Amino acid sequence: MTDVQDKIPTPVQQASGGVAATLFRFQSVFGLIAVFVAAIIFSPRKNGEILFISADNLANVVRAVSEIGIIAVGMTFVILIGGIDLSVGAVLGLAAVGSAVLMVENDWGFLPSVLLVLAIGLVFGALQGVATAMIGIQSFIVTLAGLQIARGLARIWSGGQGVAISYGDGPKEAPSSFAILGERTFGGLVPIPVLIFSGVAIAAVVFLRISAFSRHLYAVGGNEKAARLSGVPVVRVKIAVFAICGLLASLAGIVHAVQLNQGSPNDGIGYELDAIAAVVIGGTSLMGGRGSVAGTVAGALLLGVLNNILALNNIDSNIQLLIKGLVIVAAAALQRLRPAS
Amino acid sequence: MRSLRISLAATAVTALVLAGCGTTSERTSGASPEASKSCKGADGKYTIGMSQANVAEPYRQRMDDDIRAAAKEVPQFDVKFADAAQDNAKQVADVENYITQQIDLLIISPNEAKPLTAVVKKAYDKGIPVIVLDRKVEGDAYTGFIGGDNVQIGSEAGKYVAEKLLPSGGNVVELKGLAGATPQAERHQGFMDAIKANPKIKVIADASGDWLREKGQAQMDALLKANPKIDVVYAHNDPMAEGAYLAAKAVGREKEMKFIGIDALPIPSGGIKAVEQGRLSATFTYPTNGKEAIAAAKKILVDCGTVERSQILPTRLIDASNAAKIYAEENPTG
């Protein structure tokens, strides 16, 4: 079985298609550079200082991107196998509520709360994977249902309202160690959410480079039937992918709760669309089989920089929506031009 | 060198790390700003940042419009607007962007208290005066709060029902706002306390319309079927009251009962017009405070004065007798 599998091209082989292919492969990185340079040019200045590249502002940009970025990494895996996960925003809300309720109302410790919340995300995702891989329902439908279910669970768990998190050692207080995740910075330099996002992104890139799972992933996304015939464990791959996506969504939910000192059942509404946008701008094909985590990270940062520079210039929020929409269309249009590998 | 730095910074992961490493998040807590520090008097130019929770709600659109209109009268003011679209995380980023822009004063109508408290404090600690509108933040790291009193508004509505609409008693149906929202709880509480004065009034049913016209209509459809005798419909806002009116009209029962709402927005689709046109018996103003916010900003920045820590604006009863007059007052340009 393995020698058949070995004939499936690796992502590295797929990418080696000349200069043009490389350009397209890294379109989001070049896009990010372009937007970054444009942001510097169009940045408002105060007393000769370019506000956009001030350290505080760049930290704000990457911190604001972290949650969507973490979700988008998981979303990349799902889209690589030709699926979609619409439930991530609701799972984020469920995880945010879960962290708050467990630590504040149930007085759980830091580690057990976080582990349980992560496990919930993992199992939730895995169940969605089971429904799409074993029962054969389209992932769009499965996760649309998952969105409703997670949102409903979040509302039930929280009693329908936001659960405020305050820190301390007393009853009805979250342990102070939890606050470190959101507020403080590592060594006074890097905001923790950014560290978590970087860690997730690097782990995902490395994972895709070294594991056989990566080959299975691209194979399932490229041609599911062919993959199955070549002995790729399609069902297991799909369940694993949705489980990873659910796990990362709930990790983002924990980060979300701690950054806002609250877990609300309405957190994360529409985040799935931002994550999909980051993946698409990152050059991952919605048809599956083609794309990269690095592209997604660049896509998420591009959206973050764009959001930031539009806000710094006080562009009307409706115009902001318009511009972001056009960027997504442009990214998708570029992909159509990309030569087949 | 510069271009090298830019290209480095722009590559995906590098940008992440670079930006992260550049962080110098200083935290100067405790130092509360004196109003005079930001005051450059009448000759100064001031940039004001307005952070709105969600412009998609007509009430909040009107709040922005009121601020815009009032600021036009102050030549020194330049007001920027940001819309958080009901997302706490987005509103935090909006305020952080204002801090980056080094605005002279922040006006914020928070989406929710707890998630916005820290960033409002951050702005305040950096010496930016902060005026909080409509919904509060926690703690005391702000310059002034301006808002309405929802308990009092509910109570006025209850009094109106007890004394004017149903002096000899009757059946009331209550259409509530979104569950878990503070105004919903307060508008309910004030109302219930006030109708106690007339023990012959009974609230026979209630339902949640989530502040929405269509939801109010759907809920009323069911309530009408279940309750043969309804005398008053008390809705927590005007859109739900209008929805209830439409439901009653659809089954020909709109003349049997009175409808009252809350908010009284002076816009064509708002409650004042609905009263003027006879669909609602009454509505109660919930002031947007936009005008008052700019007045407070002027006091702080231009007059170098101080403002009240908490300014609660009274509600007004709008009924057939004053609707047209008040609508005209609120829209002087037509």
XYZ file of C-alpha atoms in Angstrom, chain A residues 4-307:
304
model
C 1.157 3.379 -4.250
C 0.853 6.174 -1.745
C 4.320 7.383 -2.507
C 3.236 8.231 -6.035
C 0.944 10.943 -4.740
C 2.830 14.194 -5.242
C 3.903 15.998 -2.121
C 3.006 19.650 -1.711
C 6.621 20.543 -2.391
C 6.531 18.738 -5.691
C 3.238 20.359 -6.562
C 4.663 23.781 -6.004
C 7.774 23.432 -8.133
C 6.245 24.814 -11.304
C 8.544 27.669 -12.252
C 8.700 31.309 -11.330
C 5.095 32.130 -12.185
C 3.812 29.303 -10.039
C 5.940 30.474 -7.128
C 4.594 33.983 -7.504
C 1.045 32.718 -7.373
C 1.833 30.325 -4.569
C 2.968 33.201 -2.412
C 0.451 35.734 -3.683
C -0.712 36.494 -0.180
C 2.831 37.185 1.022
C 3.354 39.639 -1.827
C -0.101 41.027 -1.155
C 0.834 41.476 2.477
C 4.034 43.302 1.515
C 2.073 45.562 -0.819
C -0.568 46.353 1.798
C 2.116 46.854 4.443
C 3.996 49.346 2.255
C 0.755 51.079 1.308
C -0.129 51.295 4.998
C 3.169 53.050 5.723
C 2.581 55.481 2.861
C -1.011 56.223 3.808
C -0.428 56.196 7.546
C -1.414 59.331 9.408
C 1.594 61.060 10.947
C 1.858 62.907 14.197
C 4.930 64.988 15.095
C 6.856 63.289 12.287
C 6.090 59.822 13.612
C 4.465 57.335 11.240
C 1.659 56.059 13.434
C 1.163 52.784 11.581
C 4.638 51.429 12.275
C 4.757 52.508 15.899
C 5.486 49.501 18.079
C 2.230 49.861 19.986
C 0.196 49.897 16.827
C 1.896 46.878 15.247
C 1.332 45.010 18.490
C -2.351 45.974 18.294
C -2.514 44.694 14.724
C -1.069 41.292 15.478
C -3.023 40.950 18.687
C -6.260 41.729 16.875
C -5.359 39.184 14.194
C -4.466 36.388 16.616
C -7.932 34.945 17.193
C -8.982 34.901 13.548
C -5.484 33.663 12.697
C -5.722 30.671 15.030
C -9.135 29.766 13.615
C -7.934 30.289 10.057
C -5.080 27.800 10.502
C -7.635 25.137 11.414
C -9.874 26.286 8.574
C -6.948 25.825 6.152
C -6.780 22.123 7.001
C -10.507 21.718 6.397
C -10.456 23.638 3.134
C -7.398 21.687 1.969
C -9.511 18.531 1.982
C -12.217 20.353 0.051
C -14.476 20.933 3.046
C -15.630 24.000 4.961
C -16.288 24.620 8.641
C -18.989 27.171 9.405
C -19.131 26.285 13.095
C -15.831 27.855 14.217
C -17.282 31.201 15.328
C -19.937 29.473 17.418
C -17.386 27.026 18.851
C -15.298 30.068 19.808
C -18.334 31.454 21.636
C -18.954 28.110 23.340
C -15.321 27.921 24.465
C -15.348 31.509 25.726
C -18.494 30.808 27.751
C -17.070 27.493 28.952
C -13.848 29.062 30.233
C -15.755 31.783 32.051
C -18.373 29.510 33.617
C -15.908 26.825 34.713
C -13.439 29.212 36.294
C -15.784 31.852 37.678
C -18.994 30.039 38.551
C -17.675 26.531 39.175
C -14.370 27.702 40.688
C -12.324 25.285 38.624
C -8.584 25.721 38.355
C -6.822 27.118 35.327
C -5.510 23.902 33.811
C -8.582 21.653 34.182
C -10.835 24.409 32.766
C -8.654 24.991 29.735
C -8.180 21.278 29.114
C -11.905 20.558 29.310
C -12.743 23.457 27.005
C -10.125 22.312 24.492
C -11.471 18.769 24.719
C -14.986 20.011 24.035
C -13.773 21.761 20.878
C -11.847 18.693 19.789
C -14.785 16.329 20.311
C -17.245 18.746 18.742
C -15.031 18.995 15.659
C -14.463 15.245 15.544
C -18.210 14.594 15.650
C -18.670 16.932 12.715
C -15.925 14.994 10.971
C -17.752 11.745 11.674
C -20.978 13.147 10.274
C -19.349 14.264 7.061
C -16.891 11.362 6.571
C -18.971 8.406 7.734
C -22.548 9.473 7.098
C -21.533 11.410 4.021
C -23.315 14.698 4.664
C -21.659 17.705 3.034
C -19.453 19.558 5.468
C -21.271 22.801 4.638
C -24.499 21.329 6.015
C -22.910 19.488 8.934
C -21.111 22.563 10.192
C -24.101 24.821 9.526
C -25.959 22.562 11.944
C -22.892 22.565 14.188
C -22.995 26.358 14.254
C -26.549 26.321 15.583
C -25.834 23.565 18.067
C -22.700 25.218 19.475
C -24.493 28.567 19.724
C -27.418 26.894 21.499
C -25.106 25.086 23.918
C -23.284 28.350 24.639
C -26.577 30.124 25.426
C -27.751 27.289 27.668
C -24.409 27.008 29.484
C -24.197 30.736 30.171
C -27.871 31.236 30.997
C -28.177 33.464 27.938
C -25.878 36.229 29.057
C -22.245 37.185 29.217
C -20.301 35.783 32.164
C -17.871 38.391 33.467
C -14.408 37.230 34.467
C -12.616 38.879 37.352
C -9.358 37.615 38.721
C -8.252 36.724 42.196
C -8.070 33.868 44.636
C -11.527 34.223 46.131
C -14.706 32.371 45.231
C -16.360 33.383 41.941
C -13.010 34.588 40.670
C -10.824 33.158 37.946
C -7.263 32.271 38.935
C -4.812 35.087 38.271
C -2.707 32.720 36.180
C -5.462 32.858 33.547
C -5.082 36.617 33.116
C -1.503 36.127 31.957
C -2.843 34.556 28.769
C -4.491 37.707 27.580
C -3.347 40.870 29.244
C 0.335 40.476 29.837
C 3.180 40.106 27.485
C 5.904 37.526 27.420
C 9.036 39.140 28.846
C 7.389 42.528 28.438
C 7.711 42.157 24.684
C 5.298 39.880 22.873
C 1.567 39.775 23.699
C 0.672 36.212 24.702
C -2.152 35.813 22.129
C 0.418 36.592 19.434
C 2.747 33.952 20.860
C -0.057 31.409 20.818
C -0.937 32.279 17.233
C 2.721 32.057 16.181
C 3.064 28.733 17.965
C -0.044 27.338 16.276
C 1.076 28.571 12.848
C 4.622 27.245 13.174
C 3.388 23.906 14.526
C 0.970 23.606 11.609
C 3.630 24.444 9.013
C 6.108 21.998 10.516
C 3.420 19.350 10.854
C 2.513 19.700 7.180
C 6.172 19.509 6.178
C 7.215 16.421 8.095
C 4.212 14.165 8.585
C 2.684 11.632 6.228
C -0.623 13.119 7.253
C 0.198 16.068 5.050
C 0.366 13.903 1.944
C -2.957 12.336 2.864
C -4.478 15.749 3.338
C -3.497 17.047 -0.088
C -4.447 13.714 -1.660
C -7.965 13.758 -0.197
C -8.400 17.368 -1.257
C -6.982 16.775 -4.727
C -9.051 13.760 -5.608
C -10.874 11.930 -2.848
C -11.717 8.876 -4.911
C -8.177 8.437 -6.161
C -6.907 8.913 -2.626
C -9.233 6.230 -1.297
C -8.175 3.833 -4.056
C -4.524 4.471 -3.244
C -5.129 3.413 0.308
C -5.325 6.776 2.017
C -7.473 6.418 5.166
C -9.921 9.093 3.984
C -12.364 8.756 6.862
C -9.679 9.051 9.498
C -8.096 12.031 7.736
C -11.421 13.856 7.583
C -12.277 13.244 11.235
C -8.792 14.346 12.278
C -9.032 17.518 10.201
C -12.373 18.606 11.668
C -11.138 17.700 15.144
C -8.074 19.928 14.679
C -10.273 22.746 13.431
C -12.617 22.442 16.420
C -9.662 22.294 18.800
C -8.155 25.482 17.369
C -11.520 27.266 17.419
C -11.881 26.525 21.105
C -8.283 27.616 21.725
C -9.195 30.904 20.033
C -12.258 31.062 22.292
C -10.102 30.810 25.408
C -7.861 33.599 24.097
C -10.987 35.615 23.269
C -12.470 35.260 26.751
C -9.278 36.240 28.514
C -8.675 39.241 26.261
C -12.171 40.585 26.919
C -12.571 39.437 30.542
C -15.881 37.888 29.611
C -17.392 34.835 27.995
C -20.526 35.721 26.069
C -22.706 33.304 24.083
C -22.774 35.862 21.284
C -18.985 35.962 20.910
C -17.502 35.141 17.534
C -20.539 35.798 15.361
C -19.306 35.992 11.765
C -15.730 34.991 12.629
C -16.033 31.944 10.371
C -16.347 34.294 7.424
C -13.249 36.267 8.408
C -11.326 33.021 8.769
C -12.504 31.798 5.353
C -11.504 35.166 3.902
C -8.000 34.815 5.371
C -7.689 31.327 3.873
C -8.916 32.470 0.454
C -6.622 35.511 0.395
C -3.875 33.112 1.458
C -4.262 31.345 -1.868
C -5.849 28.131 -0.664
C -8.311 26.809 -3.209
C -11.848 26.244 -1.943
C -11.887 23.202 -4.229
C -9.294 21.641 -1.951
C -5.894 20.115 -2.533
C -3.982 23.342 -3.005
C -2.791 25.901 -0.500
C -0.650 26.458 2.544
C -0.775 27.487 6.165
C 1.907 30.122 5.554
C -0.373 31.659 2.921
C -3.234 31.749 5.420
C -1.074 33.440 8.055
C -0.106 36.058 5.485
C -3.778 36.365 4.483
C -4.864 36.929 8.076
C -2.117 39.512 8.613
C -3.076 41.226 5.358
C -6.670 41.565 6.573
C -5.426 42.798 9.940
C -3.159 45.442 8.414
C -5.958 46.489 6.068
C -8.441 46.806 8.959
